[in-house]
Amino acid sequence: MNLTIHTSFLPHVDPDASLAFYRDVLGFEVRNDVGHGTMRWITVGPAGQPDTSILLAPPAADPGVTEDERRMIAEMMAKGTYGWILLATPDLDGTFEKLQAGDAEVVQEPIEQPYGIRDCAFRDPAGNLIRIQELR
């Protein structure tokens, strides 16, 4: 098999705030934006990597999700425990400074982890955890 990761999903609660974060703070390209109001599906991705995307989607939009599940998803998102993604950069310190200047919510400043990775962490407007590793 020859498989690649094409698109990952992250939920949003405010599509305009999420769009501004991923486009203006992270610098991702907007590849698609469909729907209206809070029911928007926005596809973003890093410039120069057209085969890798993140789909920002309304949580629990699936009609098979129960009201109890919707409530649980909303609670987990509010705590920041529902969605997360791991990104990588060769310049962790520079990336951290740009994100911090962009008013991204800092969760963890750059640090050398005991398992050999240097990384930092932020939250997006929906509470999703964004971990960024330094490429070595």
mmCIF file of C-alpha atoms in Angstrom:
data_model
loop_
_atom_site.group_PDB
_atom_site.id
_atom_site.type_symbol
_atom_site.label_atom_id
_atom_site.label_comp_id
_atom_site.label_asym_id
_atom_site.label_seq_id
_atom_site.Cartn_x
_atom_site.Cartn_y
_atom_site.Cartn_z
ATOM 1 C CA MET A 1 0.000 0.000 0.000
ATOM 2 C CA ASN A 2 1.039 3.572 -0.632
ATOM 3 C CA LEU A 3 -0.895 5.765 1.817
ATOM 4 C CA THR A 4 -0.496 9.413 2.745
ATOM 5 C CA ILE A 5 -2.239 11.602 5.261
ATOM 6 C CA HIS A 6 -4.303 13.922 3.112
ATOM 7 C CA THR A 7 -6.614 15.734 5.542
ATOM 8 C CA SER A 8 -6.944 15.874 9.312
ATOM 9 C CA PHE A 9 -10.035 17.156 11.084
ATOM 10 C CA LEU A 10 -10.267 19.767 13.832
ATOM 11 C CA PRO A 11 -13.520 21.165 15.175
ATOM 12 C CA HIS A 12 -14.356 24.854 15.349
ATOM 13 C CA VAL A 13 -16.996 26.790 17.254
ATOM 14 C CA ASP A 14 -16.407 30.142 15.549
ATOM 15 C CA PRO A 15 -15.457 29.690 11.892
ATOM 16 C CA ASP A 16 -14.300 33.295 11.464
ATOM 17 C CA ALA A 17 -12.005 33.135 14.507
ATOM 18 C CA SER A 18 -10.622 29.762 13.410
ATOM 19 C CA LEU A 19 -10.112 31.013 9.862
ATOM 20 C CA ALA A 20 -8.251 34.076 11.148
ATOM 21 C CA PHE A 21 -6.031 31.918 13.386
ATOM 22 C CA TYR A 22 -5.064 29.333 10.779
ATOM 23 C CA ARG A 23 -4.744 31.855 7.924
ATOM 24 C CA ASP A 24 -3.378 34.966 9.635
ATOM 25 C CA VAL A 25 -1.478 33.572 12.635
ATOM 26 C CA LEU A 26 -0.236 30.204 11.311
ATOM 27 C CA GLY A 27 0.001 31.460 7.722
ATOM 28 C CA PHE A 28 -1.898 28.559 6.157
ATOM 29 C CA GLU A 29 -3.589 28.829 2.766
ATOM 30 C CA VAL A 30 -7.375 28.715 2.607
ATOM 31 C CA ARG A 31 -8.261 25.993 0.131
ATOM 32 C CA ASN A 32 -12.020 25.775 0.551
ATOM 33 C CA ASP A 33 -14.734 27.464 2.612
ATOM 34 C CA VAL A 34 -18.243 26.085 2.221
ATOM 35 C CA GLY A 35 -21.437 26.452 4.208
ATOM 36 C CA HIS A 36 -22.764 29.459 6.088
ATOM 37 C CA GLY A 37 -23.012 30.782 9.623
ATOM 38 C CA THR A 38 -21.441 28.407 12.130
ATOM 39 C CA MET A 39 -22.044 25.468 9.764
ATOM 40 C CA ARG A 40 -18.921 26.054 7.673
ATOM 41 C CA TRP A 41 -16.327 23.544 6.531
ATOM 42 C CA ILE A 42 -12.998 25.326 5.987
ATOM 43 C CA THR A 43 -9.998 23.566 4.478
ATOM 44 C CA VAL A 44 -6.569 25.087 5.180
ATOM 45 C CA GLY A 45 -3.040 23.890 4.684
ATOM 46 C CA PRO A 46 0.603 24.915 4.611
ATOM 47 C CA ALA A 47 1.815 26.785 1.533
ATOM 48 C CA GLY A 48 3.761 24.556 -0.821
ATOM 49 C CA GLN A 49 2.134 21.390 0.540
ATOM 50 C CA PRO A 50 -1.075 21.052 -1.504
ATOM 51 C CA ASP A 51 -1.532 17.387 -0.533
ATOM 52 C CA THR A 52 -1.708 18.090 3.221
ATOM 53 C CA SER A 53 -4.752 19.833 4.702
ATOM 54 C CA ILE A 54 -6.693 20.457 7.881
ATOM 55 C CA LEU A 55 -10.479 20.488 7.697
ATOM 56 C CA LEU A 56 -11.964 22.883 10.251
ATOM 57 C CA ALA A 57 -15.507 21.657 10.731
ATOM 58 C CA PRO A 58 -18.477 22.218 13.005
ATOM 59 C CA PRO A 59 -18.405 19.665 15.807
ATOM 60 C CA ALA A 60 -21.115 17.061 16.007
ATOM 61 C CA ALA A 61 -22.600 18.038 12.629
ATOM 62 C CA ASP A 62 -23.161 14.359 11.880
ATOM 63 C CA PRO A 63 -26.886 13.580 12.225
ATOM 64 C CA GLY A 64 -25.983 10.319 14.000
ATOM 65 C CA VAL A 65 -24.546 12.197 17.015
ATOM 66 C CA THR A 66 -26.933 12.203 19.981
ATOM 67 C CA GLU A 67 -27.707 15.242 22.132
ATOM 68 C CA ASP A 68 -25.716 13.673 25.002
ATOM 69 C CA GLU A 69 -22.743 13.222 22.662
ATOM 70 C CA ARG A 70 -23.081 16.831 21.439
ATOM 71 C CA ARG A 71 -23.046 18.026 25.041
ATOM 72 C CA MET A 72 -19.973 15.897 25.819
ATOM 73 C CA ILE A 73 -18.145 17.203 22.728
ATOM 74 C CA ALA A 74 -18.950 20.804 23.730
ATOM 75 C CA GLU A 75 -17.647 20.157 27.267
ATOM 76 C CA MET A 76 -14.445 18.528 25.983
ATOM 77 C CA MET A 77 -13.844 21.372 23.524
ATOM 78 C CA ALA A 78 -14.314 23.935 26.302
ATOM 79 C CA LYS A 79 -11.639 22.129 28.340
ATOM 80 C CA GLY A 80 -9.366 21.759 25.316
ATOM 81 C CA THR A 81 -9.395 17.957 25.444
ATOM 82 C CA TYR A 82 -11.307 17.130 22.251
ATOM 83 C CA GLY A 83 -9.035 17.977 19.313
ATOM 84 C CA TRP A 84 -5.310 18.390 18.782
ATOM 85 C CA ILE A 85 -2.717 18.340 16.055
ATOM 86 C CA LEU A 86 1.055 18.050 15.889
ATOM 87 C CA LEU A 87 2.963 20.372 13.548
ATOM 88 C CA ALA A 88 6.704 20.683 12.945
ATOM 89 C CA THR A 89 9.141 23.465 12.065
ATOM 90 C CA PRO A 90 12.909 23.819 11.702
ATOM 91 C CA ASP A 91 12.712 27.147 13.629
ATOM 92 C CA LEU A 92 10.770 26.507 16.824
ATOM 93 C CA ASP A 93 11.870 29.697 18.583
ATOM 94 C CA GLY A 94 10.984 31.924 15.626
ATOM 95 C CA THR A 95 7.654 30.181 15.159
ATOM 96 C CA PHE A 96 6.886 30.497 18.881
ATOM 97 C CA GLU A 97 7.623 34.245 18.798
ATOM 98 C CA LYS A 98 5.352 34.802 15.781
ATOM 99 C CA LEU A 99 2.491 32.850 17.344
ATOM 100 C CA GLN A 100 2.890 34.587 20.673
ATOM 101 C CA ALA A 101 2.890 37.991 18.907
ATOM 102 C CA GLY A 102 -0.287 36.879 17.115
ATOM 103 C CA ASP A 103 -2.050 36.537 20.483
ATOM 104 C CA ALA A 104 -2.278 32.753 20.285
ATOM 105 C CA GLU A 105 -2.971 31.209 23.702
ATOM 106 C CA VAL A 106 0.329 29.789 24.939
ATOM 107 C CA VAL A 107 0.048 26.436 26.702
ATOM 108 C CA GLN A 108 3.758 25.612 26.854
ATOM 109 C CA GLU A 109 6.836 27.608 25.903
ATOM 110 C CA PRO A 110 9.586 25.835 23.915
ATOM 111 C CA ILE A 111 11.139 23.116 26.056
ATOM 112 C CA GLU A 112 13.328 20.051 25.629
ATOM 113 C CA GLN A 113 11.154 17.056 26.484
ATOM 114 C CA PRO A 114 12.658 14.069 28.355
ATOM 115 C CA TYR A 115 11.835 11.866 25.357
ATOM 116 C CA GLY A 116 14.166 13.819 23.047
ATOM 117 C CA ILE A 117 11.777 16.247 21.320
ATOM 118 C CA ARG A 118 11.892 20.018 21.695
ATOM 119 C CA ASP A 119 8.410 21.503 21.335
ATOM 120 C CA CYS A 120 5.874 24.115 22.409
ATOM 121 C CA ALA A 121 2.076 24.225 22.544
ATOM 122 C CA PHE A 122 -0.783 26.648 21.855
ATOM 123 C CA ARG A 123 -4.578 26.524 21.718
ATOM 124 C CA ASP A 124 -6.590 27.640 18.726
ATOM 125 C CA PRO A 125 -9.830 29.656 19.168
ATOM 126 C CA ALA A 126 -11.871 26.443 19.584
ATOM 127 C CA GLY A 127 -9.564 25.144 22.329
ATOM 128 C CA ASN A 128 -7.784 22.592 20.127
ATOM 129 C CA LEU A 129 -4.229 21.884 21.238
ATOM 130 C CA ILE A 130 -1.575 22.756 18.654
ATOM 131 C CA ARG A 131 1.787 21.168 19.519
ATOM 132 C CA ILE A 132 4.752 22.244 17.422
ATOM 133 C CA GLN A 133 7.921 20.145 17.322
ATOM 134 C CA GLU A 134 11.328 21.325 16.253
ATOM 135 C CA LEU A 135 12.669 19.402 13.257
ATOM 136 C CA ARG A 136 16.263 18.311 13.744
#
